[in-house]
Tab-separated table of C-alpha atoms and ligand atoms in Angstrom:
chain	number	residue	atom	x	y	z
A	22	MET	CA	4.994	-14.572	33.554
A	23	ILE	CA	5.718	-10.956	32.843
A	24	GLU	CA	3.306	-9.175	30.522
A	25	LEU	CA	4.787	-7.593	27.421
A	26	GLN	CA	5.052	-3.874	27.925
A	27	GLU	CA	3.547	-1.490	25.443
A	28	ARG	CA	6.349	0.364	23.780
A	29	PRO	CA	5.905	4.030	22.918
A	30	ALA	CA	5.782	4.807	19.195
A	31	GLU	CA	9.145	6.586	19.159
A	32	THR	CA	11.148	3.515	20.025
A	33	LYS	CA	9.073	0.995	18.193
A	34	SER	CA	11.135	1.254	15.048
A	35	GLY	CA	14.387	1.415	16.965
A	36	THR	CA	15.794	-1.598	15.186
A	37	HIS	CA	14.441	-0.628	11.794
A	38	ASP	CA	15.848	1.702	9.198
A	39	THR	CA	12.965	3.951	8.170
A	40	ILE	CA	13.141	5.052	4.550
A	41	LEU	CA	9.769	6.742	4.111
A	42	GLU	CA	7.400	8.094	6.687
A	43	ALA	CA	3.936	9.635	6.861
A	44	ARG	CA	3.492	11.860	9.908
A	45	ASN	CA	-0.090	12.511	10.872
A	46	VAL	CA	-1.105	12.842	7.233
A	47	ARG	CA	-4.559	14.041	6.285
A	48	VAL	CA	-5.964	14.484	2.818
A	49	VAL	CA	-9.305	16.275	2.665
A	50	PHE	CA	-10.767	16.829	-0.797
A	51	GLY	CA	-12.792	19.892	-1.769
A	52	ASN	CA	-16.034	17.927	-1.493
A	53	GLY	CA	-15.382	17.290	2.204
A	54	VAL	CA	-14.163	13.700	1.756
A	55	ARG	CA	-11.574	12.817	4.401
A	56	ALA	CA	-9.791	10.271	2.224
A	57	VAL	CA	-6.799	10.032	4.571
A	58	ASP	CA	-7.786	10.981	8.087
A	59	GLY	CA	-4.677	11.075	10.240
A	60	ILE	CA	-2.137	8.432	9.285
A	61	SER	CA	1.320	7.992	10.757
A	62	LEU	CA	3.279	5.210	9.138
A	63	GLN	CA	6.921	4.269	8.988
A	64	ILE	CA	8.092	2.228	6.013
A	65	TYR	CA	11.276	0.250	6.582
A	66	ARG	CA	14.059	-0.082	4.060
A	67	GLY	CA	13.798	-3.284	2.064
A	68	GLU	CA	10.361	-4.344	3.283
A	69	THR	CA	7.124	-4.919	1.436
A	70	ILE	CA	4.319	-3.321	3.332
A	71	GLY	CA	0.869	-4.333	2.184
A	72	ILE	CA	-1.941	-1.776	2.411
A	73	VAL	CA	-5.359	-3.423	2.434
A	74	GLY	CA	-8.972	-2.384	2.924
A	75	GLU	CA	-12.249	-2.056	1.054
A	76	SER	CA	-12.790	0.132	-1.977
A	77	GLY	CA	-12.828	3.821	-1.072
A	78	CYS	CA	-10.963	3.497	2.249
A	79	GLY	CA	-8.165	5.739	0.960
A	80	LYS	CA	-5.440	3.304	-0.120
A	81	SER	CA	-4.669	5.028	-3.405
A	82	THR	CA	-4.819	8.479	-1.859
A	83	LEU	CA	-2.331	7.371	0.800
A	84	GLY	CA	-0.077	5.853	-1.887
A	85	ARG	CA	-0.234	8.986	-4.016
A	86	THR	CA	0.531	11.130	-0.982
A	87	LEU	CA	3.519	8.994	-0.010
A	88	CYS	CA	5.091	9.789	-3.374
A	89	MET	CA	3.808	13.355	-3.444
A	90	LEU	CA	1.499	12.996	-6.422
A	91	GLN	CA	-0.983	14.308	-3.884
A	92	THR	CA	-0.137	17.074	-1.441
A	93	PRO	CA	-1.299	16.347	2.114
A	94	THR	CA	-3.769	18.805	3.630
A	95	HIS	CA	-2.078	18.331	7.010
A	96	GLY	CA	0.979	16.487	8.223
A	97	SER	CA	4.161	15.633	6.389
A	98	VAL	CA	5.932	13.032	4.296
A	99	VAL	CA	9.568	12.327	5.102
A	100	LEU	CA	11.950	10.487	2.769
A	101	ASN	CA	15.382	9.476	4.047
A	102	GLY	CA	15.062	12.063	6.802
A	103	SER	CA	14.072	14.980	4.523
A	104	THR	CA	10.582	16.429	4.571
A	105	ILE	CA	9.466	16.208	0.955
A	106	SER	CA	5.905	17.405	1.523
A	107	ASN	CA	7.018	21.026	1.694
A	108	MET	CA	9.422	20.824	-1.239
A	109	LYS	CA	8.608	22.424	-4.571
A	110	GLY	CA	9.917	22.560	-8.135
A	111	ARG	CA	13.315	21.094	-8.839
A	112	ARG	CA	13.989	19.783	-5.327
A	113	LEU	CA	10.681	17.936	-5.265
A	114	ARG	CA	11.259	16.478	-8.740
A	115	GLU	CA	14.672	15.311	-7.638
A	116	ALA	CA	13.304	13.681	-4.465
A	117	ARG	CA	10.456	12.098	-6.376
A	118	LYS	CA	12.821	10.155	-8.625
A	119	ASN	CA	13.370	7.975	-5.603
A	120	LEU	CA	9.648	7.234	-5.255
A	121	GLN	CA	7.938	5.660	-8.206
A	122	MET	CA	4.457	4.305	-8.700
A	123	VAL	CA	3.142	1.273	-10.594
A	124	PHE	CA	-0.561	1.483	-11.418
A	125	GLN	CA	-3.378	-1.012	-11.747
A	126	ASP	CA	-4.192	-0.472	-15.363
A	127	PRO	CA	-1.009	-0.374	-17.392
A	128	TYR	CA	-2.970	0.350	-20.559
A	129	SER	CA	-4.386	3.668	-19.429
A	130	SER	CA	-1.064	4.737	-17.923
A	131	LEU	CA	0.961	4.003	-21.096
A	132	ASN	CA	0.808	6.440	-24.023
A	133	PRO	CA	-0.621	4.369	-26.933
A	134	ARG	CA	1.356	6.369	-29.521
A	135	GLN	CA	4.725	5.830	-27.882
A	136	ARG	CA	6.985	2.858	-28.480
A	137	ALA	CA	7.813	0.705	-25.454
A	138	GLY	CA	11.459	1.761	-25.435
A	139	ASP	CA	10.509	5.443	-25.340
A	140	ILE	CA	7.854	4.870	-22.686
A	141	ILE	CA	10.341	3.123	-20.445
A	142	SER	CA	13.098	5.686	-20.812
A	143	GLU	CA	10.833	8.727	-20.632
A	144	PRO	CA	11.491	9.368	-16.924
A	145	LEU	CA	15.136	9.928	-17.896
A	146	LEU	CA	14.277	12.780	-20.286
A	147	LEU	CA	14.165	15.222	-17.397
A	148	THR	CA	17.464	14.076	-15.993
A	149	GLY	CA	19.759	15.224	-18.798
A	150	VAL	CA	20.691	11.691	-19.877
A	151	ASP	CA	21.460	11.681	-23.621
A	152	LYS	CA	19.555	9.682	-26.204
A	153	ARG	CA	22.082	6.885	-26.596
A	154	GLN	CA	22.250	6.285	-22.862
A	155	ARG	CA	18.461	6.344	-22.643
A	156	GLN	CA	18.226	3.677	-25.331
A	157	ALA	CA	20.803	1.543	-23.607
A	158	ARG	CA	18.952	1.875	-20.315
A	159	ALA	CA	15.641	0.949	-21.986
A	160	HIS	CA	17.221	-2.230	-23.365
A	161	GLU	CA	18.606	-3.078	-19.961
A	162	LEU	CA	15.183	-2.566	-18.362
A	163	LEU	CA	13.425	-4.605	-21.065
A	164	ASP	CA	15.754	-7.484	-20.189
A	165	LEU	CA	15.220	-6.969	-16.487
A	166	VAL	CA	11.438	-7.410	-16.837
A	167	ALA	CA	11.891	-10.305	-19.297
A	168	ILE	CA	10.360	-8.617	-22.329
A	169	GLY	CA	13.605	-8.506	-24.220
A	170	ALA	CA	15.083	-6.172	-26.807
A	171	SER	CA	12.533	-7.121	-29.462
A	172	GLY	CA	9.915	-5.210	-27.469
A	173	TYR	CA	11.733	-1.908	-27.857
A	174	SER	CA	9.910	-0.612	-30.954
A	175	ARG	CA	6.498	-2.068	-30.287
A	176	PHE	CA	3.430	-0.111	-29.191
A	177	PRO	CA	1.410	-0.826	-26.008
A	178	ARG	CA	-1.494	-2.391	-27.947
A	179	GLU	CA	0.867	-5.042	-29.317
A	180	PHE	CA	1.496	-6.433	-25.839
A	181	SER	CA	-0.648	-8.596	-23.562
A	182	GLY	CA	-1.919	-7.238	-20.250
A	183	GLY	CA	0.864	-8.912	-18.307
A	184	GLN	CA	3.513	-7.613	-20.703
A	185	ARG	CA	2.084	-4.117	-20.448
A	186	GLN	CA	2.397	-4.329	-16.688
A	187	ARG	CA	6.029	-5.399	-17.174
A	188	ILE	CA	6.545	-2.235	-19.207
A	189	GLY	CA	4.905	-0.171	-16.468
A	190	ILE	CA	7.256	-1.769	-13.951
A	191	ALA	CA	10.294	-1.184	-16.196
A	192	ARG	CA	9.379	2.485	-16.529
A	193	SER	CA	8.995	2.837	-12.768
A	194	LEU	CA	12.553	1.525	-12.365
A	195	ALA	CA	14.192	3.731	-15.019
A	196	ALA	CA	15.456	6.363	-12.603
A	197	ASN	CA	16.661	3.794	-10.036
A	198	PRO	CA	14.155	4.508	-7.269
A	199	GLU	CA	14.542	3.098	-3.774
A	200	VAL	CA	10.788	2.923	-3.133
A	201	VAL	CA	8.131	1.621	-5.507
A	202	ILE	CA	4.486	2.133	-4.642
A	203	CYS	CA	2.426	-0.537	-6.390
A	204	ASP	CA	-1.266	0.385	-6.519
A	205	GLU	CA	-3.248	-2.781	-7.293
A	206	PRO	CA	-0.564	-3.854	-9.788
A	207	VAL	CA	-2.113	-7.254	-10.535
A	208	SER	CA	-5.809	-6.591	-9.947
A	209	ALA	CA	-6.601	-6.194	-13.650
A	210	LEU	CA	-4.772	-9.369	-14.686
A	211	ASP	CA	-5.798	-13.025	-15.017
A	212	VAL	CA	-4.862	-15.139	-12.017
A	213	SER	CA	-2.097	-17.037	-13.852
A	214	VAL	CA	-0.579	-13.762	-15.055
A	215	GLN	CA	-0.900	-12.278	-11.556
A	216	ALA	CA	1.460	-14.929	-10.226
A	217	GLN	CA	4.056	-14.102	-12.894
A	218	ILE	CA	3.963	-10.398	-12.077
A	219	VAL	CA	4.126	-11.098	-8.328
A	220	ASN	CA	7.195	-13.297	-8.948
A	221	LEU	CA	8.773	-10.612	-11.102
A	222	LEU	CA	8.242	-7.982	-8.397
A	223	VAL	CA	9.768	-10.279	-5.774
A	224	SER	CA	12.850	-11.007	-7.878
A	225	LEU	CA	13.318	-7.326	-8.765
A	226	GLN	CA	13.137	-6.443	-5.100
A	227	ARG	CA	15.982	-8.847	-4.322
A	228	LYS	CA	18.131	-7.701	-7.235
A	229	LEU	CA	17.656	-3.988	-6.715
A	230	ASN	CA	17.093	-3.737	-2.931
A	231	LEU	CA	13.715	-2.133	-3.454
A	232	THR	CA	11.230	-1.134	-0.793
A	233	TYR	CA	7.626	-1.806	-1.784
A	234	VAL	CA	4.362	-0.313	-0.692
A	235	PHE	CA	1.945	-2.887	-2.063
A	236	ILE	CA	-1.648	-1.669	-2.233
A	237	SER	CA	-4.295	-4.294	-2.840
A	238	HIS	CA	-7.813	-5.229	-1.859
A	239	ASP	CA	-6.844	-8.870	-2.502
A	240	LEU	CA	-5.619	-10.380	0.747
A	241	ALA	CA	-4.407	-13.572	-0.894
A	242	VAL	CA	-2.030	-11.578	-3.099
A	243	VAL	CA	-0.870	-9.487	-0.145
A	244	ARG	CA	-0.196	-12.703	1.766
A	245	GLN	CA	2.270	-13.721	-0.959
A	246	MET	CA	4.068	-10.395	-1.117
A	247	ALA	CA	3.999	-8.533	2.163
A	248	THR	CA	6.275	-8.737	5.168
A	249	ARG	CA	4.072	-6.269	7.065
A	250	VAL	CA	0.448	-5.321	6.565
A	251	ALA	CA	-1.500	-2.157	7.352
A	252	VAL	CA	-5.278	-2.444	7.297
A	253	MET	CA	-7.165	0.741	6.400
A	254	TYR	CA	-10.741	1.665	7.238
A	255	LEU	CA	-12.295	5.028	6.350
A	256	GLY	CA	-9.012	6.867	5.954
A	257	ARG	CA	-7.221	5.400	8.980
A	258	ILE	CA	-4.893	2.534	9.691
A	259	VAL	CA	-6.893	0.379	12.094
A	260	GLU	CA	-4.358	-2.423	12.414
A	261	ILE	CA	-0.702	-2.900	11.543
A	262	ALA	CA	1.567	-5.871	12.202
A	263	SER	CA	3.822	-8.406	10.554
A	264	ALA	CA	2.018	-10.300	7.800
A	265	ASP	CA	2.181	-13.484	9.883
A	266	SER	CA	0.524	-11.880	12.908
A	267	ILE	CA	-2.165	-10.179	10.845
A	268	PHE	CA	-3.134	-13.374	9.070
A	269	THR	CA	-2.994	-15.713	12.060
A	270	THR	CA	-4.126	-13.530	14.984
A	271	PRO	CA	-5.894	-10.376	13.812
A	272	ARG	CA	-6.592	-7.947	16.667
A	273	HIS	CA	-9.103	-5.702	14.957
A	274	PRO	CA	-12.645	-6.923	14.282
A	275	TYR	CA	-12.505	-5.363	10.821
A	276	THR	CA	-9.392	-7.346	9.875
A	277	ALA	CA	-10.965	-10.521	11.251
A	278	ALA	CA	-14.032	-9.940	9.089
A	279	LEU	CA	-11.939	-9.276	5.970
A	280	LEU	CA	-9.918	-12.438	6.572
A	281	SER	CA	-12.933	-14.611	7.155
A	282	ALA	CA	-14.170	-13.722	3.683
A	283	VAL	CA	-11.018	-15.029	1.994
A	284	PRO	CA	-11.466	-18.602	0.823
A	285	ALA	CA	-8.859	-21.045	2.204
A	286	MET	CA	-6.099	-18.797	3.454
A	287	PRO	CA	-3.132	-21.176	3.124
A	288	SER	CA	-1.272	-20.699	6.402
A	289	SER	CA	-3.924	-19.538	8.815
A	290	SER	CA	-3.699	-21.706	11.907
A	291	ARG	CA	-7.368	-22.563	11.853
A	292	LYS	CA	-10.391	-21.710	9.843
A	293	PRO	CA	-12.445	-19.070	11.650
A	294	ARG	CA	-16.152	-18.880	11.049
A	295	ARG	CA	-17.364	-16.454	8.434
A	296	ILE	CA	-17.847	-13.081	10.096
A	297	PRO	CA	-20.492	-10.837	8.587
A	298	LEU	CA	-19.421	-7.413	7.363
A	299	ALA	CA	-22.796	-5.869	6.729
A	300	GLY	CA	-23.318	-3.288	4.009
A	301	ASP	CA	-20.885	-0.687	2.743
A	302	PRO	CA	-18.642	1.523	4.851
A	303	PRO	CA	-20.175	4.877	5.845
A	304	SER	CA	-19.422	7.854	3.599
A	305	PRO	CA	-15.994	9.389	4.216
A	306	MET	CA	-17.872	12.699	4.449
A	307	ARG	CA	-19.707	11.427	7.546
A	308	ILE	CA	-17.235	9.390	9.547
A	309	PRO	CA	-18.885	7.984	12.714
A	310	SER	CA	-17.755	9.524	16.010
A	311	GLY	CA	-16.031	7.330	18.550
A	312	CYS	CA	-14.730	4.225	16.818
A	313	ARG	CA	-15.274	4.659	13.090
A	314	PHE	CA	-15.924	0.937	12.672
A	315	GLN	CA	-18.633	0.707	15.358
A	316	THR	CA	-21.559	0.873	12.904
A	317	ARG	CA	-20.458	-2.417	11.318
A	318	CYS	CA	-18.715	-4.063	14.238
A	319	TRP	CA	-19.589	-7.678	14.999
A	320	LEU	CA	-17.483	-7.682	18.174
A	321	ARG	CA	-19.384	-4.762	19.679
A	322	GLU	CA	-22.564	-6.861	19.449
A	323	THR	CA	-21.008	-9.440	21.755
A	324	LEU	CA	-19.952	-6.987	24.494
A	325	ASP	CA	-21.780	-6.277	27.738
A	326	SER	CA	-20.754	-2.627	27.905
A	327	PRO	CA	-19.651	-1.258	24.562
A	328	GLU	CA	-20.292	2.405	25.506
A	329	ILE	CA	-16.645	3.324	25.015
A	330	CYS	CA	-16.915	2.349	21.324
A	331	SER	CA	-19.229	5.258	20.602
A	332	ALA	CA	-17.546	7.620	23.058
A	333	ILE	CA	-13.833	7.411	22.311
A	334	ASP	CA	-11.972	7.226	19.004
A	335	PRO	CA	-9.419	4.453	19.583
A	336	THR	CA	-5.816	5.064	18.572
A	337	LEU	CA	-3.339	2.360	17.581
A	338	SER	CA	-1.977	0.493	20.589
A	339	GLY	CA	-0.778	-2.958	21.503
A	340	ALA	CA	2.124	-5.130	22.429
A	341	GLY	CA	5.291	-4.856	20.362
A	342	ASP	CA	4.851	-4.228	16.669
A	343	HIS	CA	1.289	-5.504	16.547
A	344	GLN	CA	-0.907	-2.426	16.829
A	345	SER	CA	-4.684	-2.259	16.666
A	346	ALA	CA	-7.123	0.635	17.000
A	347	CYS	CA	-9.758	-1.312	18.932
A	348	HIS	CA	-10.752	-0.834	22.579
A	349	PHE	CA	-11.406	-4.564	22.817
A	350	GLN	CA	-8.538	-5.861	20.688
A	351	HIS	CA	-7.782	-8.700	23.097
A	352	HIS	CA	-11.222	-10.214	22.564
A	353	VAL	CA	-11.004	-10.349	18.782
A	354	ASP	CA	-9.185	-13.611	18.312
A	355	ALA	CA	-11.128	-15.631	20.883
A	356	ARG	CA	-14.497	-14.386	19.707
A	357	ARG	CA	-13.900	-14.790	15.997
A	358	GLY	CA	-13.132	-18.434	16.734
A	359	ALA	CA	-14.572	-21.546	15.213
B	16	ATP	N1	-9.667	13.685	-6.419
B	16	ATP	C1	-10.654	13.367	-5.580
B	16	ATP	N2	-11.631	14.249	-5.260
B	16	ATP	C2	-12.615	13.912	-4.397
B	16	ATP	N3	-12.722	12.742	-3.776
B	16	ATP	C3	-11.791	11.812	-4.057
B	16	ATP	C4	-10.721	12.072	-4.969
B	16	ATP	N4	-9.940	10.947	-5.041
B	16	ATP	C5	-10.506	10.054	-4.223
B	16	ATP	N5	-11.617	10.556	-3.630
B	16	ATP	C6	-12.463	9.894	-2.628
B	16	ATP	O1	-11.618	9.584	-1.538
B	16	ATP	C7	-11.959	8.326	-0.963
B	16	ATP	C8	-10.747	7.425	-1.012
B	16	ATP	O2	-10.450	7.107	-2.371
B	16	ATP	P1	-9.240	6.176	-2.816
B	16	ATP	O3	-9.239	6.130	-4.283
B	16	ATP	O4	-8.022	6.650	-2.136
B	16	ATP	O5	-9.689	4.778	-2.201
B	16	ATP	P2	-9.116	3.309	-2.494
B	16	ATP	O6	-9.015	2.650	-1.176
B	16	ATP	O7	-7.919	3.404	-3.340
B	16	ATP	O8	-10.307	2.610	-3.307
B	16	ATP	P3	-10.227	1.478	-4.453
B	16	ATP	O9	-9.993	0.176	-3.727
B	16	ATP	O10	-11.578	1.517	-5.081
B	16	ATP	O11	-9.119	1.830	-5.398
B	16	ATP	C9	-13.146	7.821	-1.778
B	16	ATP	O12	-14.324	8.195	-1.101
B	16	ATP	C10	-13.027	8.558	-3.092
B	16	ATP	O13	-14.281	8.708	-3.685
B	17	MG	MG1	-7.402	2.661	-5.217
C-alpha cells in the first residue's frame, strides 16, 4: 500500500473556495498576552468551521480579528482576495459589512432603550438606506428569525433569552453578510433553547448561503454545527480537520483529552477512556518553549524519548486535510484507547 503523501499547505485548499483567510496572525496585547500566537487559517465558502478550546485560549480574539474588530499585531486578514487588515475608514467599513458577529450575551449587546426593529436595522443607517426601506428590511428579518412583525416595537427586556439571540442574529444579517462569526452564540441559553437557535442558524445558512465561524467551548454543540473543526491551545491552532475526523480519530493529545471529557459523544466509534487534563493552561504571557502543550501532555508521559517535545515547537502537519501540531500525532489514537 502506498502511504498518503503530505501535501504542502499551498495546494491543500486547491479544491476549496477560500472566502476568508488569516495569514500568520498574531495579536499581542499591551500586557504581554499573546492571545493569538501565529495562526494561519483558510475558511471555505459555505462551511461551518468550529473553533474550540478552553477558556482564554484566544478564540474570541481570533474571531474579532477575523472581522477586524481587532487589528492584528502581525500578519494579515484576507477577505475574498483583498487584504482587509490594512484597510482604514470607509473601505474597511465597506468590507466589514460582509463580516458580521453574533455574540454570546445578546442582552449586553442590544441597546435596552432601542426597539427591536431599530436594533435590527441599525447596521443599515450607515449605508444610506432610507427609513421606509429600513423598516421593511427589519420586518423581513423579524420573519426570517421567526419573531414576527409583532416584535418590531418591543424592547429587549420584553423578550426571552432565546428571542433576544434571534434579534442579535437578525441584526447580524441586516447588511447581507457572507460570513457570520458566532462567538458562543448559545452558551448563555438553556439546553432546549440552544437546540432551537442551532436549528435556526443551520436553516439560515442554507437559505442565505452563509459561511459560519462557530466559536464554542462546548464540543457537543460544535459536533451538531461544524463541518470542520479547529482546536486552539494557548493562541495556536493545534489541530484542524473535518468534524468527523476530529471526533473519531483525534491526532493531538489535547483534542483527545477534550473529547474524553464530553459525556456520550453520539457518533464516536468507541468510548475512549477518560484522559486527564491536569490544571489550567499556562499563562499566555509565559508560553512554554518547544511544544506549548508539553506541560499538560498525557501522551508525553507514555513516550520513551520525548526530548523533542521540549526542544522543538511543532507546526501543523499530517496527511491530507487532517493536520496536527504534535510530534507524535500517530500515537494519539492508539494510546488514548479503551
Ligand atoms: N483587551 C485585552 N487586553 C488584554 N488581554 C486580553 C484582552 N482580551 C483578551 N485578553 C486575554 O487574551 C487571552 C485570550 O482571550 P480570549 O477572550 O480571546 O479567549 P477565549 O478563548 O475567547 O476565552 P473564553 O472561552 O473565556 O471566551 C486571555 O488570556 C485574555 O485574558
Ligand atoms: Mg471568548
